[in-house]
mmCIF file of C-alpha atoms in Angstrom:
data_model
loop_
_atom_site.group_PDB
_atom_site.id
_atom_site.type_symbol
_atom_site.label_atom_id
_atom_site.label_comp_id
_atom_site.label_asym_id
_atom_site.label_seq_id
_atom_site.Cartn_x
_atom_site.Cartn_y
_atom_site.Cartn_z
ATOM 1 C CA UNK A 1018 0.000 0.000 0.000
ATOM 2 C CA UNK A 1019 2.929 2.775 -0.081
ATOM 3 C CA UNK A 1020 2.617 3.448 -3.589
ATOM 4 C CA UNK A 1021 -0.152 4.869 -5.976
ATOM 5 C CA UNK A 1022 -1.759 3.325 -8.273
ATOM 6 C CA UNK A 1023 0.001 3.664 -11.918
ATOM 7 C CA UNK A 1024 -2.818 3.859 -13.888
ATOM 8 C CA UNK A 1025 -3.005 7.236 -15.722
ATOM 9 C CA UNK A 1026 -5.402 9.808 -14.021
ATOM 10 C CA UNK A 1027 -6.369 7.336 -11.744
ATOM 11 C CA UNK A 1028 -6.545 9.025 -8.340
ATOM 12 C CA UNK A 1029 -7.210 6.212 -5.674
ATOM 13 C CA UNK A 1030 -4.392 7.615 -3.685
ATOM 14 C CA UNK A 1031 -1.926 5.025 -1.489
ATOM 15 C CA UNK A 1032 -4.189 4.204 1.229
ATOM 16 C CA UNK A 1033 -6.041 1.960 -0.979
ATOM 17 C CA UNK A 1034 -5.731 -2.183 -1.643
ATOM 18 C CA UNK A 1035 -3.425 -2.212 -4.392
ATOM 19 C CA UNK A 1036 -1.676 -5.576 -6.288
ATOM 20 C CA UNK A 1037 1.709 -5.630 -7.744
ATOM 21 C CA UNK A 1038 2.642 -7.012 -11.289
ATOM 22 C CA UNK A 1039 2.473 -10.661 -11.752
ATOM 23 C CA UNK A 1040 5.906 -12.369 -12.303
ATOM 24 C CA UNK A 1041 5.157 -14.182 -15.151
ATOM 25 C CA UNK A 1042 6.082 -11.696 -18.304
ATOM 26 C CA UNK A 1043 3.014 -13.372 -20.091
ATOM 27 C CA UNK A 1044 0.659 -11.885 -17.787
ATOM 28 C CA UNK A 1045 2.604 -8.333 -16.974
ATOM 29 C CA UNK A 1046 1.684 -7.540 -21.192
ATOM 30 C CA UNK A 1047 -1.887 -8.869 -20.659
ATOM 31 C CA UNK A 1048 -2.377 -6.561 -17.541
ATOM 32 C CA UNK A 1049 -0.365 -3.798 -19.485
ATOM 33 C CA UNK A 1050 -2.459 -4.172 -22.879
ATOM 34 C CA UNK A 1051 -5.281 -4.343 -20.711
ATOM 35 C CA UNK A 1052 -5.144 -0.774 -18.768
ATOM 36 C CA UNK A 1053 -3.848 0.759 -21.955
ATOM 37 C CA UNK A 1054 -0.164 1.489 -19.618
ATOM 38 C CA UNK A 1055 2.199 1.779 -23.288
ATOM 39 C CA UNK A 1056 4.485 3.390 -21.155
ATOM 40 C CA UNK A 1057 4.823 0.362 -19.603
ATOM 41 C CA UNK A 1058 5.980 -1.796 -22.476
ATOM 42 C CA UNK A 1059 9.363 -1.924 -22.591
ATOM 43 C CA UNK A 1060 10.028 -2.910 -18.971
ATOM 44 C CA UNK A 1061 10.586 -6.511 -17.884
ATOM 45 C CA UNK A 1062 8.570 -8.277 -14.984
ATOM 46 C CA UNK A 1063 11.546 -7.591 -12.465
ATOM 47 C CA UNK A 1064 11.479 -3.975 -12.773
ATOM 48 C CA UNK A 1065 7.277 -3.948 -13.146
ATOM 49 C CA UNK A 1066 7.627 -5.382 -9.321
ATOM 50 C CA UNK A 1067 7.819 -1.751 -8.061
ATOM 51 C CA UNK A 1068 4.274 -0.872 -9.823
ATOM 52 C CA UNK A 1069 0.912 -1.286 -8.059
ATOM 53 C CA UNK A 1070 -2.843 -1.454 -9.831
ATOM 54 C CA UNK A 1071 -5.618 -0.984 -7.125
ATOM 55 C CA UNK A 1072 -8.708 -2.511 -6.719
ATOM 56 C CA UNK A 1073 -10.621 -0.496 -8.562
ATOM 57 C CA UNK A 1074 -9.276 -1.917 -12.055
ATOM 58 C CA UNK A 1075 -10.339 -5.288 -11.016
ATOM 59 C CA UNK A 1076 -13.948 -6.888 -11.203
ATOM 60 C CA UNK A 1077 -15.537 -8.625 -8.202
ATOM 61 C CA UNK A 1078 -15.166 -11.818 -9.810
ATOM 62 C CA UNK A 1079 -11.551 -11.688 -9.935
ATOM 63 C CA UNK A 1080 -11.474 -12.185 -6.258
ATOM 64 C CA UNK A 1081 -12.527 -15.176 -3.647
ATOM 65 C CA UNK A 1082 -12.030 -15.847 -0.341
ATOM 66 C CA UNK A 1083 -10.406 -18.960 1.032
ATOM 67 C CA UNK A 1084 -12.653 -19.046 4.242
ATOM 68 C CA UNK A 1085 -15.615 -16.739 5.355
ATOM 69 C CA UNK A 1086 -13.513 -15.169 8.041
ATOM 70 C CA UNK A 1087 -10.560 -14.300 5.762
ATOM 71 C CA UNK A 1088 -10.191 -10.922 3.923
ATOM 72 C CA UNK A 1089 -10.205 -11.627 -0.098
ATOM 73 C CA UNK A 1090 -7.978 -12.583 -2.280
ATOM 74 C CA UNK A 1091 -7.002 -11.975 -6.112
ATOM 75 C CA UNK A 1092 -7.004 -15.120 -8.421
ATOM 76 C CA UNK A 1093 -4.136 -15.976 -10.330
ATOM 77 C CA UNK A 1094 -5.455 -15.608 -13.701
ATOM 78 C CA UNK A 1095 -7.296 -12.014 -12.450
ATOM 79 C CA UNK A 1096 -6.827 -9.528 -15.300
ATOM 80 C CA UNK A 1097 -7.460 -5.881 -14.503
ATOM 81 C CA UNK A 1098 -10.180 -4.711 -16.941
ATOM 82 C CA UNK A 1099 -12.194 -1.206 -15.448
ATOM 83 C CA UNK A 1100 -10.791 2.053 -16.226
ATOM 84 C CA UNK A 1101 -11.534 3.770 -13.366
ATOM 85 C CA UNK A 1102 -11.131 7.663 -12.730
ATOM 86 C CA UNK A 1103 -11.738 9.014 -8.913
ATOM 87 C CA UNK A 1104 -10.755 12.098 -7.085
ATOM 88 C CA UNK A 1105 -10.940 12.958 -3.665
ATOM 89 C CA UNK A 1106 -14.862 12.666 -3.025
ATOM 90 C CA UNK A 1107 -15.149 9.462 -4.061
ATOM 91 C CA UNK A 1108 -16.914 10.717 -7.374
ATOM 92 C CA UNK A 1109 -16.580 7.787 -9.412
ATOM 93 C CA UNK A 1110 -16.605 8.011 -13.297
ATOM 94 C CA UNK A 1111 -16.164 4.642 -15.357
ATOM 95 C CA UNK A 1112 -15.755 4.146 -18.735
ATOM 96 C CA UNK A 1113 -18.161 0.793 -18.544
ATOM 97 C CA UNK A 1114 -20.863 2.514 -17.286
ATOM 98 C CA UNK A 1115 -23.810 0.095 -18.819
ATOM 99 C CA UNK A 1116 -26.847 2.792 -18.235
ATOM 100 C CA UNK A 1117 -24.861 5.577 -19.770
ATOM 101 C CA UNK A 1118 -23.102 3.611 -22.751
ATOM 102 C CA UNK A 1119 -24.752 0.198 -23.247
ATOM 103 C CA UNK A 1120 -23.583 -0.419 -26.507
ATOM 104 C CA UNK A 1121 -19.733 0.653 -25.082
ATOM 105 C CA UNK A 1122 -20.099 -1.811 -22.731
ATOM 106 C CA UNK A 1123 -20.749 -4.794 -24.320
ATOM 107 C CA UNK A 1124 -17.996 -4.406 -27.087
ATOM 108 C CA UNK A 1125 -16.372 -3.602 -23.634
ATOM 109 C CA UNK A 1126 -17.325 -7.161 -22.504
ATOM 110 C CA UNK A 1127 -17.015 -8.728 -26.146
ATOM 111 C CA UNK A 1128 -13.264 -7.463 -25.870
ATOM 112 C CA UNK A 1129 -12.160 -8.758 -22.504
ATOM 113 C CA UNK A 1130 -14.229 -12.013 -23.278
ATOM 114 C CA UNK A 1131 -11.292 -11.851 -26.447
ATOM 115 C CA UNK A 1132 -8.756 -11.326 -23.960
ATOM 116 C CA UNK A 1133 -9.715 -14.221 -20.963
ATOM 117 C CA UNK A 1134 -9.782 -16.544 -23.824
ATOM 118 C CA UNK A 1135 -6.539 -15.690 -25.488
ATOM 119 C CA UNK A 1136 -4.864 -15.817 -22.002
ATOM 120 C CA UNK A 1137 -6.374 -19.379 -22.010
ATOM 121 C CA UNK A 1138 -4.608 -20.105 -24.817
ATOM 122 C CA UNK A 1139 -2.001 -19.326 -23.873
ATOM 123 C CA UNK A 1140 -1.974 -20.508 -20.422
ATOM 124 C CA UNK A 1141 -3.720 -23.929 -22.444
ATOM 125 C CA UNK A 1142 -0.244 -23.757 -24.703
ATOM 126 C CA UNK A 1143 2.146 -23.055 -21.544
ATOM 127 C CA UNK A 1144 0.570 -26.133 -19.893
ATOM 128 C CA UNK A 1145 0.705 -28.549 -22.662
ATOM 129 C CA UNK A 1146 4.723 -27.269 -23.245
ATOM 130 C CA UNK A 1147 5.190 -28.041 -19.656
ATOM 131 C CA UNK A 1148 3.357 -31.432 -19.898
ATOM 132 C CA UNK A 1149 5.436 -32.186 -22.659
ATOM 133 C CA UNK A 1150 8.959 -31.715 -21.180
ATOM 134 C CA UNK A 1151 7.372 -33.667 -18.327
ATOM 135 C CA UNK A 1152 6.749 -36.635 -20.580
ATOM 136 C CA UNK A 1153 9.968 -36.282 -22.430
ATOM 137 C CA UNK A 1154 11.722 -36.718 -18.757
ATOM 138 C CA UNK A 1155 9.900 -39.666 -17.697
ATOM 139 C CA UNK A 1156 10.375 -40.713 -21.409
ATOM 140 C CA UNK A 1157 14.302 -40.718 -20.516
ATOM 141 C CA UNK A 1158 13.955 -42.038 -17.014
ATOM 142 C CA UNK A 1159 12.084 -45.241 -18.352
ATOM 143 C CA UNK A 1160 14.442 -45.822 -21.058
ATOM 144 C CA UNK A 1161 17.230 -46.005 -18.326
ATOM 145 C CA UNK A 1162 16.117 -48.061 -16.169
ATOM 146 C CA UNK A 1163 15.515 -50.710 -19.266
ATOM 147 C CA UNK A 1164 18.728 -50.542 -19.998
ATOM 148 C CA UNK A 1165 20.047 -50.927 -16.595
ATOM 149 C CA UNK A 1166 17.995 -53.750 -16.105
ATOM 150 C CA UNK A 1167 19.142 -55.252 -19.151
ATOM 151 C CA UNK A 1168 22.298 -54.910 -18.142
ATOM 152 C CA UNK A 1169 21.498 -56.416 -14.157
ATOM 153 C CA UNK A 1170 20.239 -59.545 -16.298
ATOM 154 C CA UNK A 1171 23.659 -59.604 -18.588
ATOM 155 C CA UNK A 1172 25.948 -59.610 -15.763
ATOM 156 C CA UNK A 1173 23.447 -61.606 -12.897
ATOM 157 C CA UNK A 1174 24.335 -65.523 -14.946
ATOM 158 C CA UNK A 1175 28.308 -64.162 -14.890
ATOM 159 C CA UNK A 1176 28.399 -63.498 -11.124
ATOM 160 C CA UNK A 1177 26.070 -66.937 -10.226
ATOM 161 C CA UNK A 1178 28.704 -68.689 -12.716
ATOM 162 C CA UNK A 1179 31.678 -67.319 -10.438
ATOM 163 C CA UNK A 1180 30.020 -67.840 -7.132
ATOM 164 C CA UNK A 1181 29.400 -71.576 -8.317
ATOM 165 C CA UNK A 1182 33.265 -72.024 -9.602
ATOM 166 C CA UNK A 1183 34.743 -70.374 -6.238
ATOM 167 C CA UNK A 1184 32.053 -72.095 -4.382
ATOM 168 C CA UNK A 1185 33.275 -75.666 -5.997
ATOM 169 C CA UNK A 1186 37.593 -74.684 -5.230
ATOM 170 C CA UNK A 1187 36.521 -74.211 -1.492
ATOM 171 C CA UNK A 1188 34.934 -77.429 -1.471
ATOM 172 C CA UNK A 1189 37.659 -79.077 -2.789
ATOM 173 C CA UNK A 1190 40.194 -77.390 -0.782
ATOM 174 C CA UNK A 1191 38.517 -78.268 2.328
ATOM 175 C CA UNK A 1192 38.176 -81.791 1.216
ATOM 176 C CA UNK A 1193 42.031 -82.090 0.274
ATOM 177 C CA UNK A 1194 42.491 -80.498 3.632
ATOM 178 C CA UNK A 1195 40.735 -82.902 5.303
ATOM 179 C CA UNK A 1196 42.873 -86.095 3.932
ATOM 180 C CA UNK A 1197 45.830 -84.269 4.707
ATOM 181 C CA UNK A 1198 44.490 -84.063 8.422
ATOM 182 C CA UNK A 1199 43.355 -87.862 8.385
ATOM 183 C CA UNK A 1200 46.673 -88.900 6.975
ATOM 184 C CA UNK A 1201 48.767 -86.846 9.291
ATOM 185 C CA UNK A 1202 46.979 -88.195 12.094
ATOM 186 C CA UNK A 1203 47.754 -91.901 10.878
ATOM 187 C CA UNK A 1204 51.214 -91.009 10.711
ATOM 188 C CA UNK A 1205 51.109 -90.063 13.979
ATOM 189 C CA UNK A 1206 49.202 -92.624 15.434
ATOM 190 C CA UNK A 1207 52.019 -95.050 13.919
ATOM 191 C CA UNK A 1208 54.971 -92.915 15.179
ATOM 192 C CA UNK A 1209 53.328 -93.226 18.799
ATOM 193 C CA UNK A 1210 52.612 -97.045 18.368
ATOM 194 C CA UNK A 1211 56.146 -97.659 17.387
ATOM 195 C CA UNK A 1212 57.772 -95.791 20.111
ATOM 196 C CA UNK A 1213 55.427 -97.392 22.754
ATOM 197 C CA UNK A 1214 56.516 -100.907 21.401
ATOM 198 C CA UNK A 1215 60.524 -99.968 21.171
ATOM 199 C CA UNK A 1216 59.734 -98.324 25.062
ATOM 200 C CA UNK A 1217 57.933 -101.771 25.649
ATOM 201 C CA UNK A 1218 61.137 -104.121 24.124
ATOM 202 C CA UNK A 1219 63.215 -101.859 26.146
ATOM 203 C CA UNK A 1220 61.692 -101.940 29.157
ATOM 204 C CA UNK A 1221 61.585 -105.752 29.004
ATOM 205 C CA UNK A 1222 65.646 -105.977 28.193
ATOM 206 C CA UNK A 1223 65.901 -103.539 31.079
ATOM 207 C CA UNK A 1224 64.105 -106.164 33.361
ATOM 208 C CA UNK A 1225 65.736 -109.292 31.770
ATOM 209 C CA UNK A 1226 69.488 -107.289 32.533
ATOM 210 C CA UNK A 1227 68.468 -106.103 36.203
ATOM 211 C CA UNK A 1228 67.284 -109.621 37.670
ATOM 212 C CA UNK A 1229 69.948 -110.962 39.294
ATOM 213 C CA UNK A 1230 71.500 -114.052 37.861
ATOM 214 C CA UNK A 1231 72.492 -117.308 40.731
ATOM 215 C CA UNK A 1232 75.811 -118.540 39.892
ATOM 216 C CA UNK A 1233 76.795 -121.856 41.630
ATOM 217 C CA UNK A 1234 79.283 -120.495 44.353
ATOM 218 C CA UNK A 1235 77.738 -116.824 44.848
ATOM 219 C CA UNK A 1236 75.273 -114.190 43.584
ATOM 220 C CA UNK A 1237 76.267 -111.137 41.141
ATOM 221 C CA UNK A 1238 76.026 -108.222 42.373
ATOM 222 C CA UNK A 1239 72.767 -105.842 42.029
ATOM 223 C CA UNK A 1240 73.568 -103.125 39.334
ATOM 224 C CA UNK A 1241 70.555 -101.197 40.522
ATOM 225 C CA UNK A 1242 72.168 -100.720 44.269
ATOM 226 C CA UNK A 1243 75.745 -100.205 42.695
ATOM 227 C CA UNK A 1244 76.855 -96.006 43.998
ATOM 228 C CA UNK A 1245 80.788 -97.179 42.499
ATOM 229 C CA UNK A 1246 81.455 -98.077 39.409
ATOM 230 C CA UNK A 1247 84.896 -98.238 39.691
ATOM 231 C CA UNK A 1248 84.924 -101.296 42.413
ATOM 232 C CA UNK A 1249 83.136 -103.452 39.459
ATOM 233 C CA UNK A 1250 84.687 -105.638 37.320
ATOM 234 C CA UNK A 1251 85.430 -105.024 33.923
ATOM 235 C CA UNK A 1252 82.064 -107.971 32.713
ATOM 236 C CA UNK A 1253 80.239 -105.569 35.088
ATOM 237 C CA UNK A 1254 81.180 -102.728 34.911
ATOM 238 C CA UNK A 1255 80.337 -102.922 30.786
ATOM 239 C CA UNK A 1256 76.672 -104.573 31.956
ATOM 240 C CA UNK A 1257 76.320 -101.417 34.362
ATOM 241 C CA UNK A 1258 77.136 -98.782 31.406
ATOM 242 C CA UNK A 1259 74.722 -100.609 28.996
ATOM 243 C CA UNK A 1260 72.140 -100.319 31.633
ATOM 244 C CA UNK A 1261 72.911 -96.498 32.281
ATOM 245 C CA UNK A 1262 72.638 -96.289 28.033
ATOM 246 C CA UNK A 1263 69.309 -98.181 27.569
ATOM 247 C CA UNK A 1264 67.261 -95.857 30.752
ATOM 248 C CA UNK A 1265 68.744 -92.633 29.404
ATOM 249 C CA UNK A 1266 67.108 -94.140 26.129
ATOM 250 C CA UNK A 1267 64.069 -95.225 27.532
ATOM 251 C CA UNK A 1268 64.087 -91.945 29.609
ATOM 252 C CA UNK A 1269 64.284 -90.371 25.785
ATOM 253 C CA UNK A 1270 61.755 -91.606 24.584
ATOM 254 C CA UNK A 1271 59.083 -91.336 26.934
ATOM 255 C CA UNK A 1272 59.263 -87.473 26.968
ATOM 256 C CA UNK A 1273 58.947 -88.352 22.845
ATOM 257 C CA UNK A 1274 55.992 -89.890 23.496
ATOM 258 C CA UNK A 1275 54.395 -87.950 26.027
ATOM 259 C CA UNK A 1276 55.290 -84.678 23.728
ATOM 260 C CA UNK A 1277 53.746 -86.360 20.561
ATOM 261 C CA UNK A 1278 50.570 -86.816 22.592
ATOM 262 C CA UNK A 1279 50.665 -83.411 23.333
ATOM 263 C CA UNK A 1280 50.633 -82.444 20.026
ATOM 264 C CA UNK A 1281 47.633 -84.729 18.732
ATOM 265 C CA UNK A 1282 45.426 -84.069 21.788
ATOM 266 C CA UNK A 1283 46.349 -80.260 21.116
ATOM 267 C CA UNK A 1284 45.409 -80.620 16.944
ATOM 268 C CA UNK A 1285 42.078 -82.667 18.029
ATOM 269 C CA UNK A 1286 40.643 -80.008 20.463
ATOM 270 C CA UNK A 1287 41.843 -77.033 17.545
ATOM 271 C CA UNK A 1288 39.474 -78.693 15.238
#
């Protein structure tokens, strides 16, 4: 409301309800062709932003109201049509006065009728273009998903064939695996079942060499109780170091055997 209205000799002042330009530079010519503002013409619809056409240029059907209980509004496609001349009274002279100029008023009427319809057009035209690009869009869209589904159904029998071959080396890898374990542990179950029966034959020669042998005048003497081997004979004293030899072998080979069960107790609780 801080500016007058900028129709010619149209003296509303700035106090009254007043509209700006539309934006759209279709509609600025139709309001400017409309009020007869020539002067007007060669402006844009940014710089038209600063001018104002009350509401006495515009019909009462150019407005509506959203809700009984709020103030009026001015439709989109309003078009200002009354050439309206007031002064400070509020002594109002129209140009469309139907009782003074009936036949005025229908060409009048006959002329904006011209006018609504070619803005139809035109707003028909704008619409269809818009509809249009709209279609061309979706148009594009739909044509790339096809071929990106075409493609997802190229490459989905590659990766399936891939999955299958990498799929089948596992399998075999973990069946190769697996006769490796079994055969590991039957070479290990061997190398304990030999040791136990050289331990065994040893222990037995052990037993065979420590019993004492009766000779007819007197008894040999007990290597296990012997603390000098320097007092023994030279026959004994050879017995006693074979004895010494075979327990540090036996000795041997029971930590063997107790470290290879170790290991296979330790391999059968990893898997």
């Amino acid at each position: 409301m801080g500016r007058a209205c900028c129709v010619p000799q149209c003296k509303s002042g700035k106090k009254v309800p007043s509209h700006k330009f539309p934006k759209s530079p279709i509609r600025c010519l139709e309001w400017i062709k409309s009020l007869n503002l020539d002067h007007l013409k060669s402006m844009c619809a940014d710089e038209l932003q600063k001018f104002k056409v009350c509401y006495m240029h515009f019909r009462e059907e150019d407005y509506y109201s959203p809700h009984p209980h709020y103030h009026r509004l001015l439709m989109n496609t309003a078009i200002p049509s009354l050439l309206v001349y007031s002064n400070d009274s509020t002594d109002v002279k129209t140009e469309n006065n139907v009782q003074q100029q009936p036949l005025q008023y229908f060409l009048n009427e006959d002329k904006q009728h011209n006018k609504d319809s070619q803005s139809m057009v035109t707003n028909t035209l704008f619409l269809q273009e818009q509809v249009h690009k709209q279609l061309s869009k979706q148009q594009v869209l739909l044509e790339i998903c096809d071929e990106q589904q075409m493609e997802i159904k190229t490459e989905v029998p590659e990766v399936q064939q891939k999955i299958n071959e990498k799929g089948t080396i596992e399998k075999n890898q973990l069946q190769q695996l697996h006769c490796e374990q079994k055969d590991n542990k039957k070479q290990q179950e061997n190398v304990i079942y030999n040791l136990e029966k050289r331990l065994q034959r040893i222990e037995e020669q052990l037993t065979i060499m420590a019993t004492p042998i009766t000779n007819g005048s007197r008894r040999r003497s007990n290597l296990k109780h012997i603390t000098r081997a320097k007092s023994l004979s030279p026959t004994a004293r050879m017995l006693y170091n074979t004895v010494i030899k075979l327990r540090r072998s036996n000795n041997r080979l029971k930590r063997l055997i107790k470290q290879e069960k170790q290991k296979h107790k330790m391999k059968v609780l990893k898997h």
